Amino acid sequence: MGRAGRGIAMTAAVLVCLQAADKQRDLKPGFNLFSKDQDVQLGREGAVQIEKQVRVLSDRDLNDYVVRIGRKLASQAQADKYPYTFKVVQDKAINAFALPGGPTYVNTGLILAAENEGQLAGVMAHEISHVALRHGTNQASKANLIQLPAMLAGAVIGNGSIVGQLAQLGISFGAGGLLLRYSRNAERDADLLGARMMSQAGYNPIDMARFFEKLEGESGRGNVVTQFLSSHPNPGNRVKAVQEEIRYLPRGNYNADSGELPRIKQIVGGLKEEPRPAAEVSAANIPSSRPSSQLKQYRGRSFLLAHPDNWEPYGDRDANMVTIAPRGGLGRSRDGQVHVAFGVMVSYYSPPNQERADLRRHTALLIRQMQQNNPSMQAGRDGSRRIAVDGEAALVTTLYSESVIRGEREVDVLLTVARPEGLFYLIFIAPEREFRDVQGTFDEMLRSIRFSG
Ligand code: ZN
């Protein structure tokens, strides 16, 4: 072939790629206040808790089999290199679940229900996709919990865990808990990413869709399958959507099935029933500091901020939320939840329906939410005042409330700025009697804010 001919052939190949890219859905993690490392930390803590509540099996053949399938899938680019682990849980319910950051569990009930290895691999690829697309912490982020930055601080100090703190906010890994109950959109995306992952690993993606349809068909007959479906709602037309996706995948050589599933099912069939272990929970307690005039810089994922150098940032630099406070500024209310009595919390509010942040309207929504958390909270008489932060329009609203920790009156000054990521907010909290002394610190912090990205 001559030079020109090769050129034409290449153009044709590029066109085919472009066409496929045009139709194939772009799958990326959505709005998230957590960093990837925090996903991993959350998952590790969650795994410790969950393994106290379920019966993790130690049968070598059984584990090796599930780990082998898991690794085949997790080594594909779609799995995004999280530290995945795979374990088998003795439970008749047809279920599997994966915690943020990678710990993945497969129930014996699922192994028995799968008709071939592809079906089992399909459910696992779907679970791995929820991890890679960060669906758990995306949901927790979108729940707009004002206490989330404080919770994170609670997890860093003492023996408080992220999982324990999230549980206090009503976010849990339990049945119906926010971290493991996905939206239909998340289900569709996990199906599609899972299909791509399966195909690359040598499994036919249609096995995943068919298995979900089978579960759908069997549910409503009062059996155990609904557990999976209640946390993974059917996005509709699963088989068709996956079939369409397959058209864009490289023509696969689906030869990954090891043929071992029948032998593995026999092992599962021969297991003895063992009781589940009982669960336990713990909490920490914290002792009290004026901000120093020396400032130090904190760099968040999309903002820079200076803070008194005797205050500590509790958060991950890669995350879009942080609490900066003196150790004595954090305390627990009677229900064990961590609150900030003195310090600042910085985060983003996610406007409903993925709207662009609107400064006035969404500030009003955020204030309403703060009032729901603390019914004693009231706006000051002056309302909101307009200022500029890093050249952008901002609102400062002063609120007064009764501290849930100390019982005394506290001032909560709220700063909001509409940003592409959502409504940026900073809440500066101080006891009312000390507020005059620290107002200068607050003003300096506001002046120091710079947005990036
Ligand atoms: Zn799902």
GROMACS .gro file of C-alpha atoms and ligand atoms in nm:
model
  454
    1MET     CA    1   0.000   0.000   0.000
    2GLY     CA    2   0.131   0.346  -0.089
    3ARG     CA    3   0.166   0.639   0.139
    4ALA     CA    4  -0.174   0.783   0.039
    5GLY     CA    5  -0.350   0.450   0.084
    6ARG     CA    6  -0.218   0.411   0.435
    7GLY     CA    7  -0.338   0.761   0.513
    8ILE     CA    8  -0.691   0.672   0.410
    9ALA     CA    9  -0.690   0.352   0.612
   10MET     CA   10  -0.580   0.544   0.920
   11THR     CA   11  -0.845   0.808   0.871
   12ALA     CA   12  -1.108   0.538   0.852
   13ALA     CA   13  -0.985   0.386   1.176
   14VAL     CA   14  -0.992   0.722   1.350
   15LEU     CA   15  -1.346   0.781   1.225
   16VAL     CA   16  -1.464   0.449   1.367
   17CYS     CA   17  -1.314   0.543   1.705
   18LEU     CA   18  -1.476   0.883   1.702
   19GLN     CA   19  -1.811   0.735   1.617
   20ALA     CA   20  -1.790   0.487   1.901
   21ALA     CA   21  -1.678   0.756   2.145
   22ASP     CA   22  -1.969   0.966   2.031
   23LYS     CA   23  -2.225   0.708   2.135
   24GLN     CA   24  -2.051   0.540   2.427
   25ARG     CA   25  -2.136   0.699   2.759
   26ASP     CA   26  -1.856   0.886   2.933
   27LEU     CA   27  -1.834   0.728   3.278
   28LYS     CA   28  -1.668   0.934   3.551
   29PRO     CA   29  -1.715   0.973   3.927
   30GLY     CA   30  -1.958   1.259   4.011
   31PHE     CA   31  -1.970   1.530   4.281
   32ASN     CA   32  -1.763   1.421   4.579
   33LEU     CA   33  -1.639   1.593   4.894
   34PHE     CA   34  -1.425   1.296   4.995
   35SER     CA   35  -1.081   1.229   4.854
   36LYS     CA   36  -0.996   0.892   4.702
   37ASP     CA   37  -0.781   0.822   5.009
   38GLN     CA   38  -1.079   0.891   5.230
   39ASP     CA   39  -1.281   0.642   5.026
   40VAL     CA   40  -1.010   0.387   5.102
   41GLN     CA   41  -1.001   0.476   5.472
   42LEU     CA   42  -1.378   0.461   5.497
   43GLY     CA   43  -1.382   0.122   5.330
   44ARG     CA   44  -1.110  -0.017   5.558
   45GLU     CA   45  -1.295   0.093   5.869
   46GLY     CA   46  -1.623  -0.028   5.726
   47ALA     CA   47  -1.470  -0.367   5.652
   48VAL     CA   48  -1.357  -0.408   6.014
   49GLN     CA   49  -1.709  -0.331   6.135
   50ILE     CA   50  -1.889  -0.541   5.879
   51GLU     CA   51  -1.667  -0.840   5.939
   52LYS     CA   52  -1.780  -0.835   6.301
   53GLN     CA   53  -2.137  -0.864   6.179
   54VAL     CA   54  -2.116  -1.118   5.898
   55ARG     CA   55  -1.953  -1.459   5.876
   56VAL     CA   56  -1.649  -1.432   5.651
   57LEU     CA   57  -1.543  -1.777   5.533
   58SER     CA   58  -1.187  -1.897   5.537
   59ASP     CA   59  -1.220  -2.198   5.305
   60ARG     CA   60  -0.913  -2.178   5.086
   61ASP     CA   61  -1.052  -2.314   4.759
   62LEU     CA   62  -1.359  -2.098   4.786
   63ASN     CA   63  -1.159  -1.784   4.860
   64ASP     CA   64  -0.899  -1.851   4.593
   65TYR     CA   65  -1.173  -1.891   4.336
   66VAL     CA   66  -1.344  -1.560   4.419
   67VAL     CA   67  -1.012  -1.377   4.452
   68ARG     CA   68  -0.903  -1.506   4.112
   69ILE     CA   69  -1.217  -1.372   3.942
   70GLY     CA   70  -1.191  -1.047   4.139
   71ARG     CA   71  -0.829  -0.986   4.043
   72LYS     CA   72  -0.900  -1.056   3.677
   73LEU     CA   73  -1.162  -0.780   3.686
   74ALA     CA   74  -0.987  -0.537   3.921
   75SER     CA   75  -0.670  -0.538   3.713
   76GLN     CA   76  -0.859  -0.374   3.423
   77ALA     CA   77  -0.824   0.002   3.375
   78GLN     CA   78  -1.196   0.054   3.453
   79ALA     CA   79  -1.142  -0.054   3.816
   80ASP     CA   80  -0.913   0.249   3.867
   81LYS     CA   81  -0.650   0.076   4.085
   82TYR     CA   82  -0.821   0.080   4.423
   83PRO     CA   83  -0.683  -0.169   4.680
   84TYR     CA   84  -0.955  -0.427   4.612
   85THR     CA   85  -1.001  -0.728   4.837
   86PHE     CA   86  -1.245  -1.014   4.783
   87LYS     CA   87  -1.405  -1.226   5.054
   88VAL     CA   88  -1.683  -1.480   5.075
   89VAL     CA   89  -1.964  -1.432   5.326
   90GLN     CA   90  -2.175  -1.723   5.446
   91ASP     CA   91  -2.523  -1.593   5.376
   92LYS     CA   92  -2.805  -1.749   5.176
   93ALA     CA   93  -2.924  -1.413   5.044
   94ILE     CA   94  -2.828  -1.364   4.681
   95ASN     CA   95  -2.610  -1.061   4.737
   96ALA     CA   96  -2.270  -0.902   4.696
   97PHE     CA   97  -2.151  -0.562   4.810
   98ALA     CA   98  -1.841  -0.347   4.786
   99LEU     CA   99  -1.736  -0.073   5.028
  100PRO     CA  100  -1.580   0.255   4.909
  101GLY     CA  101  -1.215   0.204   4.822
  102GLY     CA  102  -1.239  -0.164   4.742
  103PRO     CA  103  -1.338  -0.426   5.005
  104THR     CA  104  -1.573  -0.655   4.814
  105TYR     CA  105  -1.790  -0.934   4.957
  106VAL     CA  106  -1.967  -1.214   4.777
  107ASN     CA  107  -2.242  -1.412   4.952
  108THR     CA  108  -2.254  -1.789   4.922
  109GLY     CA  109  -2.616  -1.741   4.808
  110LEU     CA  110  -2.490  -1.557   4.503
  111ILE     CA  111  -2.240  -1.830   4.418
  112LEU     CA  112  -2.518  -2.090   4.433
  113ALA     CA  113  -2.753  -1.878   4.220
  114ALA     CA  114  -2.504  -1.810   3.941
  115GLU     CA  115  -2.551  -2.039   3.640
  116ASN     CA  116  -2.202  -1.980   3.510
  117GLU     CA  117  -1.885  -1.800   3.612
  118GLY     CA  118  -1.971  -1.505   3.386
  119GLN     CA  119  -2.281  -1.430   3.593
  120LEU     CA  120  -2.081  -1.429   3.915
  121ALA     CA  121  -1.808  -1.221   3.752
  122GLY     CA  122  -2.081  -0.987   3.625
  123VAL     CA  123  -2.211  -0.908   3.972
  124MET     CA  124  -1.853  -0.858   4.091
  125ALA     CA  125  -1.770  -0.629   3.795
  126HIS     CA  126  -2.085  -0.431   3.874
  127GLU     CA  127  -1.977  -0.395   4.239
  128ILE     CA  128  -1.621  -0.297   4.143
  129SER     CA  129  -1.772  -0.033   3.913
  130HIS     CA  130  -1.960   0.122   4.207
  131VAL     CA  131  -1.622   0.154   4.383
  132ALA     CA  132  -1.441   0.301   4.081
  133LEU     CA  133  -1.724   0.547   4.012
  134ARG     CA  134  -1.725   0.634   4.386
  135HIS     CA  135  -2.103   0.601   4.409
  136GLY     CA  136  -2.109   0.554   4.789
  137THR     CA  137  -1.927   0.874   4.885
  138ASN     CA  138  -2.093   1.059   4.594
  139GLN     CA  139  -2.427   0.988   4.760
  140ALA     CA  140  -2.298   1.087   5.103
  141SER     CA  141  -2.162   1.412   4.951
  142LYS     CA  142  -2.487   1.496   4.777
  143ALA     CA  143  -2.680   1.448   5.100
  144ASN     CA  144  -2.548   1.796   5.196
  145LEU     CA  145  -2.478   1.711   5.556
  146ILE     CA  146  -2.346   2.023   5.723
  147GLN     CA  147  -2.185   1.806   5.989
  148LEU     CA  148  -1.973   1.617   5.737
  149PRO     CA  149  -1.653   1.827   5.784
  150ALA     CA  150  -1.687   1.802   6.162
  151MET     CA  151  -1.742   1.430   6.131
  152LEU     CA  152  -1.419   1.400   5.942
  153ALA     CA  153  -1.240   1.586   6.222
  154GLY     CA  154  -1.398   1.346   6.469
  155ALA     CA  155  -1.255   1.059   6.275
  156VAL     CA  156  -0.903   1.201   6.289
  157ILE     CA  157  -0.892   1.277   6.661
  158GLY     CA  158  -0.895   1.008   6.927
  159ASN     CA  159  -1.046   0.675   6.838
  160GLY     CA  160  -1.350   0.806   6.653
  161SER     CA  161  -1.387   0.634   6.320
  162ILE     CA  162  -1.528   0.776   5.997
  163VAL     CA  163  -1.774   0.492   5.990
  164GLY     CA  164  -1.888   0.559   6.347
  165GLN     CA  165  -1.924   0.930   6.277
  166LEU     CA  166  -2.113   0.872   5.954
  167ALA     CA  167  -2.343   0.637   6.138
  168GLN     CA  168  -2.422   0.921   6.377
  169LEU     CA  169  -2.531   1.124   6.076
  170GLY     CA  170  -2.757   0.845   5.967
  171ILE     CA  171  -2.520   0.734   5.691
  172SER     CA  172  -2.440   0.369   5.711
  173PHE     CA  173  -2.336   0.058   5.529
  174GLY     CA  174  -2.641  -0.118   5.667
  175ALA     CA  175  -2.941  -0.230   5.465
  176GLY     CA  176  -3.089   0.080   5.306
  177GLY     CA  177  -2.791   0.288   5.429
  178LEU     CA  178  -2.687   0.575   5.203
  179LEU     CA  179  -2.343   0.430   5.123
  180LEU     CA  180  -2.467   0.110   4.969
  181ARG     CA  181  -2.805   0.200   4.825
  182TYR     CA  182  -2.764   0.326   4.474
  183SER     CA  183  -2.970   0.540   4.240
  184ARG     CA  184  -3.098   0.407   3.907
  185ASN     CA  185  -2.847   0.627   3.726
  186ALA     CA  186  -2.567   0.481   3.934
  187GLU     CA  187  -2.696   0.133   3.847
  188ARG     CA  188  -2.696   0.206   3.476
  189ASP     CA  189  -2.339   0.343   3.496
  190ALA     CA  190  -2.218   0.046   3.702
  191ASP     CA  191  -2.373  -0.188   3.442
  192LEU     CA  192  -2.196  -0.012   3.156
  193LEU     CA  193  -1.857   0.019   3.325
  194GLY     CA  194  -1.893  -0.338   3.450
  195ALA     CA  195  -1.965  -0.452   3.093
  196ARG     CA  196  -1.645  -0.286   2.967
  197MET     CA  197  -1.447  -0.441   3.253
  198MET     CA  198  -1.589  -0.789   3.189
  199SER     CA  199  -1.518  -0.772   2.821
  200GLN     CA  200  -1.155  -0.678   2.883
  201ALA     CA  201  -1.119  -0.955   3.136
  202GLY     CA  202  -1.257  -1.211   2.891
  203TYR     CA  203  -1.616  -1.253   3.018
  204ASN     CA  204  -1.927  -1.195   2.810
  205PRO     CA  205  -2.093  -0.882   2.954
  206ILE     CA  206  -2.437  -1.006   2.865
  207ASP     CA  207  -2.409  -1.261   3.150
  208MET     CA  208  -2.428  -0.974   3.399
  209ALA     CA  209  -2.743  -0.825   3.249
  210ARG     CA  210  -2.911  -1.167   3.214
  211PHE     CA  211  -2.838  -1.252   3.578
  212PHE     CA  212  -2.994  -0.925   3.699
  213GLU     CA  213  -3.299  -0.988   3.482
  214LYS     CA  214  -3.325  -1.335   3.629
  215LEU     CA  215  -3.320  -1.193   3.983
  216GLU     CA  216  -3.585  -0.943   3.879
  217GLY     CA  217  -3.801  -1.226   3.749
  218GLU     CA  218  -3.766  -1.424   4.071
  219SER     CA  219  -3.830  -1.136   4.310
  220GLY     CA  220  -4.174  -1.061   4.441
  221ARG     CA  221  -4.217  -1.431   4.516
  222GLY     CA  222  -4.120  -1.368   4.875
  223ASN     CA  223  -3.771  -1.512   4.848
  224VAL     CA  224  -3.433  -1.375   4.941
  225VAL     CA  225  -3.332  -1.210   4.616
  226THR     CA  226  -3.485  -0.873   4.696
  227GLN     CA  227  -3.187  -0.780   4.918
  228PHE     CA  228  -2.971  -0.715   4.615
  229LEU     CA  229  -3.246  -0.543   4.422
  230SER     CA  230  -3.342  -0.307   4.703
  231SER     CA  231  -2.991  -0.163   4.714
  232HIS     CA  232  -2.939  -0.196   4.336
  233PRO     CA  233  -3.268  -0.083   4.176
  234ASN     CA  234  -3.330  -0.190   3.818
  235PRO     CA  235  -3.251   0.100   3.585
  236GLY     CA  236  -3.476  -0.063   3.326
  237ASN     CA  237  -3.387  -0.239   2.998
  238ARG     CA  238  -3.067  -0.380   3.143
  239VAL     CA  239  -3.015  -0.644   2.878
  240LYS     CA  240  -3.079  -0.400   2.595
  241ALA     CA  241  -2.849  -0.134   2.741
  242VAL     CA  242  -2.568  -0.387   2.785
  243GLN     CA  243  -2.628  -0.526   2.434
  244GLU     CA  244  -2.591  -0.175   2.296
  245GLU     CA  245  -2.273  -0.125   2.496
  246ILE     CA  246  -2.129  -0.451   2.362
  247ARG     CA  247  -2.150  -0.309   2.010
  248TYR     CA  248  -1.885  -0.056   2.106
  249LEU     CA  249  -1.656  -0.305   2.276
  250PRO     CA  250  -1.373  -0.474   2.092
  251ARG     CA  251  -1.496  -0.810   1.960
  252GLY     CA  252  -1.417  -1.017   2.264
  253ASN     CA  253  -1.266  -1.355   2.302
  254TYR     CA  254  -1.479  -1.459   2.594
  255ASN     CA  255  -1.268  -1.743   2.728
  256ALA     CA  256  -1.212  -1.644   3.091
  257ASP     CA  257  -1.460  -1.895   3.242
  258SER     CA  258  -1.243  -2.142   3.438
  259GLY     CA  259  -1.514  -2.408   3.443
  260GLU     CA  260  -1.467  -2.446   3.818
  261LEU     CA  261  -1.803  -2.311   3.931
  262PRO     CA  262  -1.972  -2.655   3.972
  263ARG     CA  263  -1.689  -2.773   4.202
  264ILE     CA  264  -1.708  -2.446   4.401
  265LYS     CA  265  -2.084  -2.486   4.438
  266GLN     CA  266  -2.024  -2.830   4.587
  267ILE     CA  267  -1.791  -2.678   4.845
  268VAL     CA  268  -2.055  -2.416   4.932
  269GLY     CA  269  -2.320  -2.687   4.954
  270GLY     CA  270  -2.109  -2.877   5.208
  271LEU     CA  271  -2.054  -2.584   5.445
  272LYS     CA  272  -2.191  -2.595   5.796
  273GLU     CA  273  -2.414  -2.312   5.919
  274GLU     CA  274  -2.229  -2.094   6.166
  275PRO     CA  275  -2.368  -1.814   6.379
  276ARG     CA  276  -2.286  -1.449   6.308
  277PRO     CA  277  -2.066  -1.264   6.554
  278ALA     CA  278  -2.221  -0.974   6.751
  279ALA     CA  279  -2.139  -0.608   6.675
  280GLU     CA  280  -1.992  -0.336   6.897
  281VAL     CA  281  -1.938   0.043   6.878
  282SER     CA  282  -1.709   0.291   7.055
  283ALA     CA  283  -1.674   0.671   7.109
  284ALA     CA  284  -1.404   0.921   7.216
  285ASN     CA  285  -1.396   1.227   7.439
  286ILE     CA  286  -1.209   1.556   7.384
  287PRO     CA  287  -1.080   1.827   7.643
  288SER     CA  288  -1.020   2.359   7.530
  289SER     CA  289  -0.784   2.784   7.271
  290ARG     CA  290  -0.755   3.113   7.128
  291PRO     CA  291  -0.637   3.153   6.769
  292SER     CA  292  -0.278   3.262   6.735
  293SER     CA  293  -0.208   3.566   6.518
  294GLN     CA  294   0.044   3.365   6.316
  295LEU     CA  295  -0.124   3.224   6.007
  296LYS     CA  296  -0.051   2.911   5.813
  297GLN     CA  297  -0.176   2.812   5.471
  298TYR     CA  298  -0.412   2.524   5.398
  299ARG     CA  299  -0.450   2.398   5.044
  300GLY     CA  300  -0.777   2.216   4.963
  301ARG     CA  301  -0.854   2.055   4.631
  302SER     CA  302  -1.000   2.374   4.483
  303PHE     CA  303  -0.922   2.647   4.737
  304LEU     CA  304  -0.645   2.802   4.948
  305LEU     CA  305  -0.703   2.940   5.294
  306ALA     CA  306  -0.491   3.080   5.578
  307HIS     CA  307  -0.565   2.977   5.938
  308PRO     CA  308  -0.418   3.040   6.285
  309ASP     CA  309  -0.110   2.818   6.316
  310ASN     CA  310  -0.227   2.671   6.649
  311TRP     CA  311  -0.543   2.538   6.480
  312GLU     CA  312  -0.525   2.205   6.308
  313PRO     CA  313  -0.680   2.110   5.976
  314TYR     CA  314  -0.876   1.785   5.997
  315GLY     CA  315  -0.920   1.662   5.648
  316ASP     CA  316  -0.748   1.529   5.347
  317ARG     CA  317  -0.583   1.786   5.117
  318ASP     CA  318  -0.728   1.615   4.818
  319ALA     CA  319  -1.085   1.641   4.954
  320ASN     CA  320  -1.316   1.936   4.914
  321MET     CA  321  -1.403   1.965   5.281
  322VAL     CA  322  -1.204   2.043   5.592
  323THR     CA  323  -1.251   2.141   5.954
  324ILE     CA  324  -0.981   2.369   6.099
  325ALA     CA  325  -0.999   2.400   6.475
  326PRO     CA  326  -0.803   2.397   6.799
  327ARG     CA  327  -0.823   2.055   6.967
  328GLY     CA  328  -1.038   2.196   7.243
  329GLY     CA  329  -1.272   2.342   6.981
  330LEU     CA  330  -1.418   2.004   6.899
  331GLY     CA  331  -1.662   1.823   7.117
  332ARG     CA  332  -1.922   1.556   7.116
  333SER     CA  333  -2.288   1.609   7.183
  334ARG     CA  334  -2.474   1.360   7.399
  335ASP     CA  335  -2.556   1.141   7.101
  336GLY     CA  336  -2.183   1.102   7.032
  337GLN     CA  337  -2.175   1.320   6.722
  338VAL     CA  338  -1.871   1.547   6.677
  339HIS     CA  339  -1.944   1.921   6.659
  340VAL     CA  340  -1.726   2.226   6.621
  341ALA     CA  341  -1.768   2.471   6.910
  342PHE     CA  342  -1.473   2.686   6.805
  343GLY     CA  343  -1.318   2.682   6.455
  344VAL     CA  344  -1.418   2.673   6.090
  345MET     CA  345  -1.578   2.416   5.863
  346VAL     CA  346  -1.528   2.446   5.488
  347SER     CA  347  -1.713   2.245   5.227
  348TYR     CA  348  -1.934   2.260   4.920
  349TYR     CA  349  -2.312   2.242   4.911
  350SER     CA  350  -2.444   2.046   4.617
  351PRO     CA  351  -2.750   2.224   4.469
  352PRO     CA  352  -3.051   1.997   4.405
  353ASN     CA  353  -3.097   1.845   4.058
  354GLN     CA  354  -2.737   1.921   3.960
  355GLU     CA  355  -2.826   2.288   3.913
  356ARG     CA  356  -2.553   2.550   3.890
  357ALA     CA  357  -2.500   2.715   4.228
  358ASP     CA  358  -2.703   3.032   4.276
  359LEU     CA  359  -2.560   3.252   4.551
  360ARG     CA  360  -2.879   3.385   4.714
  361ARG     CA  361  -3.114   3.096   4.655
  362HIS     CA  362  -2.876   2.819   4.759
  363THR     CA  363  -2.742   3.015   5.054
  364ALA     CA  364  -3.104   3.031   5.177
  365LEU     CA  365  -3.137   2.652   5.131
  366LEU     CA  366  -2.813   2.590   5.316
  367ILE     CA  367  -2.925   2.810   5.609
  368ARG     CA  368  -3.251   2.620   5.627
  369GLN     CA  369  -3.057   2.298   5.648
  370MET     CA  370  -2.833   2.436   5.924
  371GLN     CA  371  -3.148   2.532   6.113
  372GLN     CA  372  -3.285   2.182   6.076
  373ASN     CA  373  -2.968   2.051   6.235
  374ASN     CA  374  -2.985   2.300   6.516
  375PRO     CA  375  -3.339   2.433   6.567
  376SER     CA  376  -3.212   2.704   6.804
  377MET     CA  377  -3.026   2.869   6.515
  378GLN     CA  378  -3.151   3.213   6.407
  379ALA     CA  379  -3.028   3.467   6.156
  380GLY     CA  380  -2.907   3.800   6.296
  381ARG     CA  381  -3.108   4.116   6.234
  382ASP     CA  382  -2.879   4.247   5.963
  383GLY     CA  383  -2.951   3.963   5.720
  384SER     CA  384  -2.678   3.882   5.467
  385ARG     CA  385  -2.410   4.124   5.359
  386ARG     CA  386  -2.241   4.120   5.018
  387ILE     CA  387  -1.865   4.111   5.001
  388ALA     CA  388  -1.606   3.999   4.747
  389VAL     CA  389  -1.385   3.697   4.804
  390ASP     CA  390  -1.100   3.647   4.561
  391GLY     CA  391  -1.283   3.881   4.323
  392GLU     CA  392  -1.608   3.684   4.340
  393ALA     CA  393  -1.946   3.786   4.481
  394ALA     CA  394  -1.995   3.638   4.828
  395LEU     CA  395  -2.250   3.657   5.107
  396VAL     CA  396  -2.175   3.675   5.478
  397THR     CA  397  -2.461   3.579   5.708
  398THR     CA  398  -2.435   3.590   6.086
  399LEU     CA  399  -2.639   3.335   6.277
  400TYR     CA  400  -2.683   3.277   6.649
  401SER     CA  401  -2.753   2.949   6.818
  402GLU     CA  402  -2.723   2.754   7.135
  403SER     CA  403  -2.411   2.536   7.125
  404VAL     CA  404  -2.506   2.168   7.126
  405ILE     CA  405  -2.187   2.093   7.318
  406ARG     CA  406  -2.139   2.371   7.570
  407GLY     CA  407  -2.499   2.488   7.598
  408GLU     CA  408  -2.387   2.852   7.570
  409ARG     CA  409  -2.474   3.101   7.294
  410GLU     CA  410  -2.255   3.072   6.989
  411VAL     CA  411  -2.204   3.278   6.676
  412ASP     CA  412  -2.195   3.102   6.339
  413VAL     CA  413  -2.076   3.325   6.057
  414LEU     CA  414  -2.151   3.176   5.720
  415LEU     CA  415  -1.961   3.274   5.407
  416THR     CA  416  -2.094   3.151   5.071
  417VAL     CA  417  -1.961   3.181   4.716
  418ALA     CA  418  -2.118   3.028   4.403
  419ARG     CA  419  -1.852   2.818   4.231
  420PRO     CA  420  -1.856   2.569   3.942
  421GLU     CA  421  -1.816   2.281   4.195
  422GLY     CA  422  -2.124   2.392   4.393
  423LEU     CA  423  -2.190   2.649   4.664
  424PHE     CA  424  -1.862   2.699   4.851
  425TYR     CA  425  -1.923   2.761   5.220
  426LEU     CA  426  -1.718   2.839   5.525
  427ILE     CA  427  -1.876   2.844   5.870
  428PHE     CA  428  -1.680   3.022   6.140
  429ILE     CA  429  -1.797   2.915   6.484
  430ALA     CA  430  -1.714   3.078   6.819
  431PRO     CA  431  -1.879   3.123   7.159
  432GLU     CA  432  -2.062   3.459   7.157
  433ARG     CA  433  -1.868   3.594   7.456
  434GLU     CA  434  -1.539   3.535   7.275
  435PHE     CA  435  -1.651   3.639   6.930
  436ARG     CA  436  -1.530   4.002   6.948
  437ASP     CA  437  -1.179   3.883   7.025
  438VAL     CA  438  -1.164   3.651   6.728
  439GLN     CA  439  -1.353   3.849   6.467
  440GLY     CA  440  -1.022   3.984   6.333
  441THR     CA  441  -0.904   3.625   6.275
  442PHE     CA  442  -1.220   3.548   6.084
  443ASP     CA  443  -1.177   3.857   5.861
  444GLU     CA  444  -0.818   3.763   5.788
  445MET     CA  445  -0.921   3.412   5.693
  446LEU     CA  446  -1.183   3.549   5.452
  447ARG     CA  447  -0.925   3.776   5.288
  448SER     CA  448  -0.689   3.485   5.244
  449ILE     CA  449  -0.926   3.265   5.041
  450ARG     CA  450  -0.817   3.189   4.686
  451PHE     CA  451  -0.998   2.961   4.445
  452SER     CA  452  -0.821   2.736   4.201
  453GLY     CA  453  -0.917   2.491   3.933
  454ZN      ZN  454  -2.552  -0.164   4.175
   0.00000   0.00000   0.00000
